[in-house]
PDB file of C-alpha atoms in Angstrom:
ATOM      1  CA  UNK W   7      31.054   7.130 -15.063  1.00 51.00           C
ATOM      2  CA  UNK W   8      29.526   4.109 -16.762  1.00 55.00           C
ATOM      3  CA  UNK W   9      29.188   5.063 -20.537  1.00 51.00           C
ATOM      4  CA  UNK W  10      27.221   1.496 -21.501  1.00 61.00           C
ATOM      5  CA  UNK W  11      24.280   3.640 -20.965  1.00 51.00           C
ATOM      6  CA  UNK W  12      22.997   4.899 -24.803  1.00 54.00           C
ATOM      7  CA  UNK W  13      20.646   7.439 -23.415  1.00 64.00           C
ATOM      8  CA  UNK W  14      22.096   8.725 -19.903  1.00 70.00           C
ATOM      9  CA  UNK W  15      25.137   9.756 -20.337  1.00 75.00           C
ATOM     10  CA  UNK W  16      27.583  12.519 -19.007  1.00 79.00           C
ATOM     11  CA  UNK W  17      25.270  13.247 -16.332  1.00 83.00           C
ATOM     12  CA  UNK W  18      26.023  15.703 -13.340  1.00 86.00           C
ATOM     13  CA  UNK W  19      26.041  14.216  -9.551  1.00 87.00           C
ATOM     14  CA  UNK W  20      22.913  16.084  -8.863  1.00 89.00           C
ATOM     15  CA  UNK W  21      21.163  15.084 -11.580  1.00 89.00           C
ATOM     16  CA  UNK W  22      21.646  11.262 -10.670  1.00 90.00           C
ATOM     17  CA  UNK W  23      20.466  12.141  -7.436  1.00 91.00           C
ATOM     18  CA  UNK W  24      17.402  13.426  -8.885  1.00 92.00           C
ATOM     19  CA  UNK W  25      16.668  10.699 -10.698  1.00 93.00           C
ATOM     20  CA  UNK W  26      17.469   8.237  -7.980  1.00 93.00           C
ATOM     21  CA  UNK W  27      15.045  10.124  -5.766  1.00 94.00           C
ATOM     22  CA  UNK W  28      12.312   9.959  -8.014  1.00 94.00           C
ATOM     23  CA  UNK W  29      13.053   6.308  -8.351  1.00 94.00           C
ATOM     24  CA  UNK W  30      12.991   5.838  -4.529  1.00 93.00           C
ATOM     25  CA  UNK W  31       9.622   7.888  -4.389  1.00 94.00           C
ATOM     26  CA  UNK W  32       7.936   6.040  -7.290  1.00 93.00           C
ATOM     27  CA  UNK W  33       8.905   2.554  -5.148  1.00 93.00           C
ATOM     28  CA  UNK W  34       7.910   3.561  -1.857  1.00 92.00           C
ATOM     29  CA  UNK W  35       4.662   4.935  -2.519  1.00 91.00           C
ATOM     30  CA  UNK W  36       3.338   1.776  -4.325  1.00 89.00           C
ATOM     31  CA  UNK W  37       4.014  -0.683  -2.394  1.00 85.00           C
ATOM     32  CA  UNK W  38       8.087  -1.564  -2.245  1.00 86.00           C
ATOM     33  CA  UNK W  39       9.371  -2.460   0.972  1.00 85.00           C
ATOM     34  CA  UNK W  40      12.539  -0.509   2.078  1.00 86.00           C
ATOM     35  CA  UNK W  41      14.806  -2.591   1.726  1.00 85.00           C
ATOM     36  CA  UNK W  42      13.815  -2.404  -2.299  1.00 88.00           C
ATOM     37  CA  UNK W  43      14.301   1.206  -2.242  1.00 91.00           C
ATOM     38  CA  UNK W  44      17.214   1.572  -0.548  1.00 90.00           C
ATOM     39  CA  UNK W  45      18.785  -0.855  -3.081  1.00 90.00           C
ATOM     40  CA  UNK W  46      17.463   1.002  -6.283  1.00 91.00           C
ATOM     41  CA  UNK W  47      18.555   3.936  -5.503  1.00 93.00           C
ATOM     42  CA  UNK W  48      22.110   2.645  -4.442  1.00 92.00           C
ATOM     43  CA  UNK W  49      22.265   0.460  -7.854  1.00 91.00           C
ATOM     44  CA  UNK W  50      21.359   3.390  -9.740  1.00 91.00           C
ATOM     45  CA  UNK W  51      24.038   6.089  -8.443  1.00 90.00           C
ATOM     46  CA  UNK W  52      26.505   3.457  -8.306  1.00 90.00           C
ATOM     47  CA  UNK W  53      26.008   2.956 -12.423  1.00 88.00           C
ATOM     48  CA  UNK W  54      27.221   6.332 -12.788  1.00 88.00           C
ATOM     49  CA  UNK W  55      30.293   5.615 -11.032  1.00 87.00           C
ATOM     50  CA  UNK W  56      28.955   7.646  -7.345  1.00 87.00           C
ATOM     51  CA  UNK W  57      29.628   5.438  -4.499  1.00 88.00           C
ATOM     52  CA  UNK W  58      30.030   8.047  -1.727  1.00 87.00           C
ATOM     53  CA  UNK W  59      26.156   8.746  -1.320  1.00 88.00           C
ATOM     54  CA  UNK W  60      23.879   7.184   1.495  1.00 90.00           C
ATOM     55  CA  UNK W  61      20.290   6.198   1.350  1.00 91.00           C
ATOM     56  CA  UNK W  62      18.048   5.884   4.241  1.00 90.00           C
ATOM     57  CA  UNK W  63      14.078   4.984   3.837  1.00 90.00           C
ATOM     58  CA  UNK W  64      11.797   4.882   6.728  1.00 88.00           C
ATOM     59  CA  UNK W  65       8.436   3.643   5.634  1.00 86.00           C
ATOM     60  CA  UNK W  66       7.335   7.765   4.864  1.00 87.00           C
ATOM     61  CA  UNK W  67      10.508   9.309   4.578  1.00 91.00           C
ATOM     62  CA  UNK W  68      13.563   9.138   2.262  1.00 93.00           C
ATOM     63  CA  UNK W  69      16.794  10.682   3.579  1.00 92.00           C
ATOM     64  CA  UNK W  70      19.929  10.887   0.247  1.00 91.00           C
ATOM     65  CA  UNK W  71      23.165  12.644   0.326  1.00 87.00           C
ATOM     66  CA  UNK W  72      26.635  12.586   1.641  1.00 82.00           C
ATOM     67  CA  UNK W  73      28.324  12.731   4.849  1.00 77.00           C
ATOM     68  CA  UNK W  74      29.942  15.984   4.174  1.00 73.00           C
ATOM     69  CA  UNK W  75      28.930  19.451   5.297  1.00 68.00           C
ATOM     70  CA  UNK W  76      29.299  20.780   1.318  1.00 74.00           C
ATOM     71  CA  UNK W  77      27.679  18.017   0.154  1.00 77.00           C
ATOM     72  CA  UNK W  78      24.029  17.855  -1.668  1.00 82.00           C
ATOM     73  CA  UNK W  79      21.354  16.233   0.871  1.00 86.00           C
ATOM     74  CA  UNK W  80      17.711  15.689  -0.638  1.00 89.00           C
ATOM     75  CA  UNK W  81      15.094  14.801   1.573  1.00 89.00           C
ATOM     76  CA  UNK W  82      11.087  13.494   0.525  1.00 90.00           C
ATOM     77  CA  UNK W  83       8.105  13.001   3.262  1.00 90.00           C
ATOM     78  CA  UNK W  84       6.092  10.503   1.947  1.00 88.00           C
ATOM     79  CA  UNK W  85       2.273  11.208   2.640  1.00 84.00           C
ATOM     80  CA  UNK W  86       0.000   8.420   0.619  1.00 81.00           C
ATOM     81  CA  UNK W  87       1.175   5.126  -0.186  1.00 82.00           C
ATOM     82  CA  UNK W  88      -1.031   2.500  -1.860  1.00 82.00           C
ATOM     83  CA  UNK W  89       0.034  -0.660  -3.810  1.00 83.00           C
ATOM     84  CA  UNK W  90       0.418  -0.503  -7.433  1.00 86.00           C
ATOM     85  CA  UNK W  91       2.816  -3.566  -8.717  1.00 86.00           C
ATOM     86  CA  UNK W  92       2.490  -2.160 -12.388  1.00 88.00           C
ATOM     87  CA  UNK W  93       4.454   0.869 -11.418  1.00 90.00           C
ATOM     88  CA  UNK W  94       7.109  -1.239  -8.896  1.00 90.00           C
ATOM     89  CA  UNK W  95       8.109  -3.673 -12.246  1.00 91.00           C
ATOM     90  CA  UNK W  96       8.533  -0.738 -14.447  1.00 91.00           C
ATOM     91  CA  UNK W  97      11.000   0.645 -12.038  1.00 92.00           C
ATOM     92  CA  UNK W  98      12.197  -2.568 -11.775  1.00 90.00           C
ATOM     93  CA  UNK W  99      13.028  -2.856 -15.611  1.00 90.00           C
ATOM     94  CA  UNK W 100      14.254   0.842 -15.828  1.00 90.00           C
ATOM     95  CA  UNK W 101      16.838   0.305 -12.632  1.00 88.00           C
ATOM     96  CA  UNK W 102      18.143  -2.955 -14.035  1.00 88.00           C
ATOM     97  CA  UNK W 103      18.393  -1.935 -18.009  1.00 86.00           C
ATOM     98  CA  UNK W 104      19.840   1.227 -18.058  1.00 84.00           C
ATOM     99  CA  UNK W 105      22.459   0.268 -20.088  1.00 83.00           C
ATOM    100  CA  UNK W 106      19.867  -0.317 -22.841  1.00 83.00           C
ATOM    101  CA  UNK W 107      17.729   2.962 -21.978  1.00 84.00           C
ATOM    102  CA  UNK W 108      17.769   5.443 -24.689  1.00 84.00           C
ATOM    103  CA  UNK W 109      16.146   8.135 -23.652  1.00 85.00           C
ATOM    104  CA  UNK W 110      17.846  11.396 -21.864  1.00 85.00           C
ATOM    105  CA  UNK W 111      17.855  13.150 -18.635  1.00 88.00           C
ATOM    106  CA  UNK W 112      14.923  15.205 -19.337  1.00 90.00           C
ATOM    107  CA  UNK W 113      12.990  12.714 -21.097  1.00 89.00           C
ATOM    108  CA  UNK W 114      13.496  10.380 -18.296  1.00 90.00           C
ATOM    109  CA  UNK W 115      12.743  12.669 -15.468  1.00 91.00           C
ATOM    110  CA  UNK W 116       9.591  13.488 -17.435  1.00 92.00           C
ATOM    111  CA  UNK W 117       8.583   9.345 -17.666  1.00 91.00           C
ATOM    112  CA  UNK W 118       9.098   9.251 -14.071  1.00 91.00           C
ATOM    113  CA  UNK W 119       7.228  12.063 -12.984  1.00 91.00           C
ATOM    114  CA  UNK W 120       4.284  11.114 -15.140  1.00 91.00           C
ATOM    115  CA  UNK W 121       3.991   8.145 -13.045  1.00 89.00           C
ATOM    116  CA  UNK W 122       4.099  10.109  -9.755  1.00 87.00           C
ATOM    117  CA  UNK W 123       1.127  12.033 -11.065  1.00 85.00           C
ATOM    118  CA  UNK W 124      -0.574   8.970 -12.711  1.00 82.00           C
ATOM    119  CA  UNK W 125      -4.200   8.484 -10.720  1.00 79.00           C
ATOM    120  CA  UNK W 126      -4.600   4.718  -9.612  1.00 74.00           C
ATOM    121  CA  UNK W 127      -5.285   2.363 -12.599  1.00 73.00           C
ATOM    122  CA  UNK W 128      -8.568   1.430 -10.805  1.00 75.00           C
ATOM    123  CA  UNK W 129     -11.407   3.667  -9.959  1.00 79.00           C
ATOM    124  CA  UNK W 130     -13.190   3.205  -6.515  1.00 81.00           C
ATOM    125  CA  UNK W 131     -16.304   1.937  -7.564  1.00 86.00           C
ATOM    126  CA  UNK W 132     -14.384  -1.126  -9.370  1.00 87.00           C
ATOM    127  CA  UNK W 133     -12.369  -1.370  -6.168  1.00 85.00           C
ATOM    128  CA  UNK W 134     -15.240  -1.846  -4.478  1.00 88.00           C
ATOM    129  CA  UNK W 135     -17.363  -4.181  -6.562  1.00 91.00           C
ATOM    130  CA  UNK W 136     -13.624  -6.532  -6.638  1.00 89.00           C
ATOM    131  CA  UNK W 137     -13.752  -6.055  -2.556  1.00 89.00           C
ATOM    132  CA  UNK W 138     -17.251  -7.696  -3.322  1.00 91.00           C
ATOM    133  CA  UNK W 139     -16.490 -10.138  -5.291  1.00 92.00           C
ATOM    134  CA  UNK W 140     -13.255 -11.449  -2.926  1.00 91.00           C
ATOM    135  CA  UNK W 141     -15.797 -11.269  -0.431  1.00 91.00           C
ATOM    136  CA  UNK W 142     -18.556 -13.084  -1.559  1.00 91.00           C
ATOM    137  CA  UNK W 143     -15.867 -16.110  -2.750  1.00 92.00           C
ATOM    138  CA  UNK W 144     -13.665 -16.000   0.467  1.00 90.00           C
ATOM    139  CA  UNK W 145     -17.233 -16.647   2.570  1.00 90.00           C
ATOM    140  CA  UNK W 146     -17.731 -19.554   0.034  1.00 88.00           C
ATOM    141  CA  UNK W 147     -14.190 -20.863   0.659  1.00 89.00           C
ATOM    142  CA  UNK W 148     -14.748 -20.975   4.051  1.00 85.00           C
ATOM    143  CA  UNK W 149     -17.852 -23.444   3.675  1.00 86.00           C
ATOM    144  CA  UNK W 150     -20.639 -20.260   3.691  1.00 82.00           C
ATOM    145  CA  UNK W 151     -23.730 -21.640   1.478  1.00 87.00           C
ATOM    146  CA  UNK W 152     -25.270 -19.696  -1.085  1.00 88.00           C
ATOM    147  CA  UNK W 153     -27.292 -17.225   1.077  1.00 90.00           C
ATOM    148  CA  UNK W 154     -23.580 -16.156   2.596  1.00 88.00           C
ATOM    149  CA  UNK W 155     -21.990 -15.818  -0.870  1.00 91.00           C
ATOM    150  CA  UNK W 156     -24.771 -13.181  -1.661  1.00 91.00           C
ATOM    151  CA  UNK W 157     -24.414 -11.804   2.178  1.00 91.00           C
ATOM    152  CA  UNK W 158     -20.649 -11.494   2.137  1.00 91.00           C
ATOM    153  CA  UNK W 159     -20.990  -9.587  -1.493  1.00 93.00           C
ATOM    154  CA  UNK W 160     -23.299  -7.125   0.190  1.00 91.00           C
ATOM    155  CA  UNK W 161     -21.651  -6.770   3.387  1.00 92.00           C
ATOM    156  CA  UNK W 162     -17.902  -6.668   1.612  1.00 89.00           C
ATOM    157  CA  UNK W 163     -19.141  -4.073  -0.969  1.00 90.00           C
ATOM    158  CA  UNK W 164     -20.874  -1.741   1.753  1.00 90.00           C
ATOM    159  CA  UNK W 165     -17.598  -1.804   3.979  1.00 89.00           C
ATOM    160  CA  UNK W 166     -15.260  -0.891   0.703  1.00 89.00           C
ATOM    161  CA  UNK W 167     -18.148   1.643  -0.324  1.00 88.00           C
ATOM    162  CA  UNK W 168     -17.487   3.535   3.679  1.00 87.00           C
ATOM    163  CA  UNK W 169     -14.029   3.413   3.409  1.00 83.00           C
ATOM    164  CA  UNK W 170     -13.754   5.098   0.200  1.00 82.00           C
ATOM    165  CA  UNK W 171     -16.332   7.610   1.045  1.00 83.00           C
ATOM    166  CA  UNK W 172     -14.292   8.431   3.755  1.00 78.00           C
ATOM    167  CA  UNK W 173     -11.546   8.656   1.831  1.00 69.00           C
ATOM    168  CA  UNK W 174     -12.221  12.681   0.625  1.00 67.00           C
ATOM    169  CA  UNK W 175     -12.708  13.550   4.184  1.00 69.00           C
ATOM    170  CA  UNK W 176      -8.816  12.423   4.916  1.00 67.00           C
ATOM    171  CA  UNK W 177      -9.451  10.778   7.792  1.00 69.00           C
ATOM    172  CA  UNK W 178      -6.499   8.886   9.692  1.00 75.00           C
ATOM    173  CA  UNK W 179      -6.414   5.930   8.433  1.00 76.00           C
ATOM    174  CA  UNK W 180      -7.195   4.135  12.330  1.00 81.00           C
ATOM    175  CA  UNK W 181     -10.901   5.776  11.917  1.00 85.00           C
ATOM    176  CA  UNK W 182     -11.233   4.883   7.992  1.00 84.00           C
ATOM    177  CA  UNK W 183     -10.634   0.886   9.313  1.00 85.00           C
ATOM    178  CA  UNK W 184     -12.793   1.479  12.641  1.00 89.00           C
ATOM    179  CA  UNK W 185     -15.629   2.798  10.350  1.00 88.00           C
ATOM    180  CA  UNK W 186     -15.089   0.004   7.832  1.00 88.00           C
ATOM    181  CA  UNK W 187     -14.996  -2.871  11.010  1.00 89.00           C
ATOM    182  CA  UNK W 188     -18.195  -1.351  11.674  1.00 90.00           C
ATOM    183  CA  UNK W 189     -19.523  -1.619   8.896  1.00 90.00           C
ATOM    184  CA  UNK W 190     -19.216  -5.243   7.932  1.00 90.00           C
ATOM    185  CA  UNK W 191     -20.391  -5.983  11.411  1.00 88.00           C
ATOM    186  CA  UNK W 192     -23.788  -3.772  11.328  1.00 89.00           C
ATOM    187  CA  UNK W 193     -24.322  -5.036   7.246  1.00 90.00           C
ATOM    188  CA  UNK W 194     -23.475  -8.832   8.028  1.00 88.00           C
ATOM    189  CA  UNK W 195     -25.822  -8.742  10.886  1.00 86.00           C
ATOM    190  CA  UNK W 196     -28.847  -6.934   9.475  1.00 86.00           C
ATOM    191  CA  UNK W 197     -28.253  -9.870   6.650  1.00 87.00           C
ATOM    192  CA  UNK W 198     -28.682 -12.398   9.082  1.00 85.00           C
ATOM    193  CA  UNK W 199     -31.632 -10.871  10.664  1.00 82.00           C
ATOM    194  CA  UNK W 200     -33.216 -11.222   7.243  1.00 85.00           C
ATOM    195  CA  UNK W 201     -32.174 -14.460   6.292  1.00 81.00           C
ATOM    196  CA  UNK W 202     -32.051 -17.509   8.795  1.00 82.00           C
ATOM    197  CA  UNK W 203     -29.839 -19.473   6.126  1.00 85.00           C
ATOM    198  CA  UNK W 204     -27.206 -16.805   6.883  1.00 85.00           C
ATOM    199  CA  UNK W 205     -24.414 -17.842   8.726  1.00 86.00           C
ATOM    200  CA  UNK W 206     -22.585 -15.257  10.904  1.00 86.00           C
ATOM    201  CA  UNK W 207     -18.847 -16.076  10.897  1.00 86.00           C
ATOM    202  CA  UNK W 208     -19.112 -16.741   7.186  1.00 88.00           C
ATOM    203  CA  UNK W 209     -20.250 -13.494   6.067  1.00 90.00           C
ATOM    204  CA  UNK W 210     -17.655 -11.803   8.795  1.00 90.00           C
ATOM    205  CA  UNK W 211     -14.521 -13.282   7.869  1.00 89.00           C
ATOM    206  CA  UNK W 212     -15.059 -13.727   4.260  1.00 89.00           C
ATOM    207  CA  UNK W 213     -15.783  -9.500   4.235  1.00 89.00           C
ATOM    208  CA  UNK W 214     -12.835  -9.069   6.584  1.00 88.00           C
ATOM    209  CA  UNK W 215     -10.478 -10.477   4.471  1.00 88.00           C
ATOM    210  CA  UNK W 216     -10.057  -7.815   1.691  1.00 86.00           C
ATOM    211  CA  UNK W 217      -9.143  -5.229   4.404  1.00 85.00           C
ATOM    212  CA  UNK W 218      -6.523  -7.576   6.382  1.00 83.00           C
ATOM    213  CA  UNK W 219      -2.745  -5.981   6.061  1.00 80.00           C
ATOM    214  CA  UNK W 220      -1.424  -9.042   4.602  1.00 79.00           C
ATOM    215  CA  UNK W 221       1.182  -7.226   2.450  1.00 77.00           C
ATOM    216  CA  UNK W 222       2.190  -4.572   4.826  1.00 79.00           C
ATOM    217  CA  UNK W 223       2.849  -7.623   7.504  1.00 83.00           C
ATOM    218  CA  UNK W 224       4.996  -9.503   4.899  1.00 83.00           C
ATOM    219  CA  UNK W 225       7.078  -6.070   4.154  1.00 80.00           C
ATOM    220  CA  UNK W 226       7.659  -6.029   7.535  1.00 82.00           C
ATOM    221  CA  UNK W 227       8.887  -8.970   8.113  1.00 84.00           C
ATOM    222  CA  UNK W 228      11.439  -8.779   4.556  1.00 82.00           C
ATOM    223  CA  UNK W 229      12.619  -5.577   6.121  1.00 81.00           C
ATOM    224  CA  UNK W 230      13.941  -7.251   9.274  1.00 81.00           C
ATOM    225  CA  UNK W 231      15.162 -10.046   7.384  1.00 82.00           C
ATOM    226  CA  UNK W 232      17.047  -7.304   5.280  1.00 77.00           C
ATOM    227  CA  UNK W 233      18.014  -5.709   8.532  1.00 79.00           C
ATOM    228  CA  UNK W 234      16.119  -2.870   8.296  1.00 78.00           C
ATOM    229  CA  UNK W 235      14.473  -2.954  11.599  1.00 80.00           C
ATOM    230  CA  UNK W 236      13.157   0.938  12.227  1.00 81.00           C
ATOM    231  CA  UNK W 237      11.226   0.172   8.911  1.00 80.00           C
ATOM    232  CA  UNK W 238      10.375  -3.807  10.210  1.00 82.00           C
ATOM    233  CA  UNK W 239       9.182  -2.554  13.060  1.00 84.00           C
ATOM    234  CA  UNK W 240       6.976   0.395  11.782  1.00 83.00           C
ATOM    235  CA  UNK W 241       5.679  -1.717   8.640  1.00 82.00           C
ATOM    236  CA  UNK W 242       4.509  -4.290  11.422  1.00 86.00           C
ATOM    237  CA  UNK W 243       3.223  -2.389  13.629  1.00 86.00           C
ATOM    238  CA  UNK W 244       1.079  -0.567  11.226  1.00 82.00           C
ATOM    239  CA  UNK W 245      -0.338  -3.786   9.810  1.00 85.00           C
ATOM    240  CA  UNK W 246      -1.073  -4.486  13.972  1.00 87.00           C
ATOM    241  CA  UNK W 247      -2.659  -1.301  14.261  1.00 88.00           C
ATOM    242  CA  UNK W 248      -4.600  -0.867  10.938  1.00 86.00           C
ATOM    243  CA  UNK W 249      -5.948  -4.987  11.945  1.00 86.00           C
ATOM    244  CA  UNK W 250      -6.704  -3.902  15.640  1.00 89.00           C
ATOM    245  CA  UNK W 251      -8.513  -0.918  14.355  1.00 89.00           C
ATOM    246  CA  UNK W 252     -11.330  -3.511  12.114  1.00 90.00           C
ATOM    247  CA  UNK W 253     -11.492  -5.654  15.153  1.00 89.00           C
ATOM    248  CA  UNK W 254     -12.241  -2.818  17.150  1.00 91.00           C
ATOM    249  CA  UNK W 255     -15.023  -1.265  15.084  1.00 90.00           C
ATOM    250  CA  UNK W 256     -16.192  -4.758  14.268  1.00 89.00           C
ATOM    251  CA  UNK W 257     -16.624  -5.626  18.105  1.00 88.00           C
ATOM    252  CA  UNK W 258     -18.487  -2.516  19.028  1.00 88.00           C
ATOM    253  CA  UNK W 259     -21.058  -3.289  16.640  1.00 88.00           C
ATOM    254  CA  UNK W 260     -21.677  -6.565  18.062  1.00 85.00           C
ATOM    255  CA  UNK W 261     -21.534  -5.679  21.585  1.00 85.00           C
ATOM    256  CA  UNK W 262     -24.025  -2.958  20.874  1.00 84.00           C
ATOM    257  CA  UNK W 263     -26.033  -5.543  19.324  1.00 80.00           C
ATOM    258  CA  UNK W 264     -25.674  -7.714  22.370  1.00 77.00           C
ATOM    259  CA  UNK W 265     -27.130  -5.153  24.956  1.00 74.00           C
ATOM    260  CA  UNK W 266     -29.756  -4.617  22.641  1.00 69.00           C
ATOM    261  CA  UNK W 267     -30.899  -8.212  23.594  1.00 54.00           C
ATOM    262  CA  UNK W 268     -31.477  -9.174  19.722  1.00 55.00           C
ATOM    263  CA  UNK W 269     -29.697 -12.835  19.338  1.00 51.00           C
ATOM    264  CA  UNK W 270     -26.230 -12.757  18.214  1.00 47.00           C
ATOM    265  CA  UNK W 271     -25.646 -15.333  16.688  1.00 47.00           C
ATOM    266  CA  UNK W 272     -27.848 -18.212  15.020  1.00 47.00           C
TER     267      UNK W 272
END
């Protein structure tokens, strides 16, 4: 047992395992790649002096105990997972100053669980006005004029604004991106049918980009690097997916625009 620790001391096997598994739950469901959790969890228990205990993190599950029969196995389905990196550096800080932590078992426990009951810092209607705003300045970046800065606002607001709609009917998240594909396409071409300055592949990309799985591709890849491949290869092929899924309700727009015989593009 390390005793450098001011606040955690003398604690029991299972209640380091409880507070490793909140740790691992905290990391996992905003944002941390597995690879992170795993080695939390292992850093943790191995402060106290437990080396015999085994982690294994899938992208939505967390698997902790021993390899014996009589030992203590916990086990946590993760169901919603968002990105919060306000949450993954306080973990951070807590994993790698423990020595330095004064609080207790109890106390502790109670810090973490606050933050797995914590809403998101950010309400929807500022998530979608910043979706806007990203929008609106990606479309510039990518040499849009002024008529597809205020386009791309529109049509990257309106998308964010179906999604979370959406959101309270608990959709799977495939349909909540088809919907949201959909969306940009039908906005960004009613804008150009209003506006001849409007230029097409402007608006579109710039209001795609907010929704693109940048960070879940880029946790996949760590993961293999890490060796983690079951949780590489699911991490990727959800980014894939939840990317094939905008393209797909983004493309049936347009071709139902096509066989309408209105002109596509200007």
């Amino acid at each position: 047992m390390n005793n450098c620790c001011s606040g955690l001391q003398s604690l029991t096997r299972e209640q380091v395992m409880n507070l490793a598994l909140a740790v691992g739950k905290l990391l996992l469901k905003n944002g941390a790649e597995t690879s992170r959790v795993e080695d939390s969890m292992t850093r943790l228990c191995y402060h106290f002096g437990i080396y015999d205990l085994n982690v294994f993190v899938t992208p939505t599950v967390i698997i902790f105990g021993d390899e014996t029969s009589e030992g203590k196995s916990l086990v946590c389905r993760i169901r919603t997972r968002s990105v919060n990196l306000t949450v993954l550096s306080k973990i951070n800080n807590f994993t790698y100053n423990l020595c330095s932590w004064s609080q207790g078992y109890e106390a502790t426990m109670d810090y973490l669980n606050t933050m797995l009951e914590e809403k998101p810092p950010y309400n929807k209607w500022l998530l979608c006005f910043a979706s806007a705003v990203s929008s609106a300045c990606f479309a510039q970046v990518l040499g849009g004029n002024d008529h597809d800065f205020v386009a791309a606002f529109i049509t990257g607001g309106v998308a964010m604004v179906v999604l979370k709609l959406l959101g309270g009917y608990r959709p799977s998240a495939f349909w909540e991106n088809v919907l949201a594909g959909a969306a940009i396409g039908a906005t960004a071409l009613g804008c150009c049918a209003m506006s001849r300055q409007c230029t097409m592949e402007a608006i579109t990309v710039g209001a795609l980009m907010p929704f693109l799985p940048g960070l879940a591709f880029t946790n996949g890849l760590r993961d293999y690097m890490a060796g983690d491949l079951i949780s590489g290869n699911c991490r990727v092929s959800e980014a894939v997916m939840f990317a094939l899924s905008i393209t797909i309700g983004l493309a049936g727009v347009l071709v139902m625009w096509w066989h309408w015989g209105w002109q596509l593009w200007r």
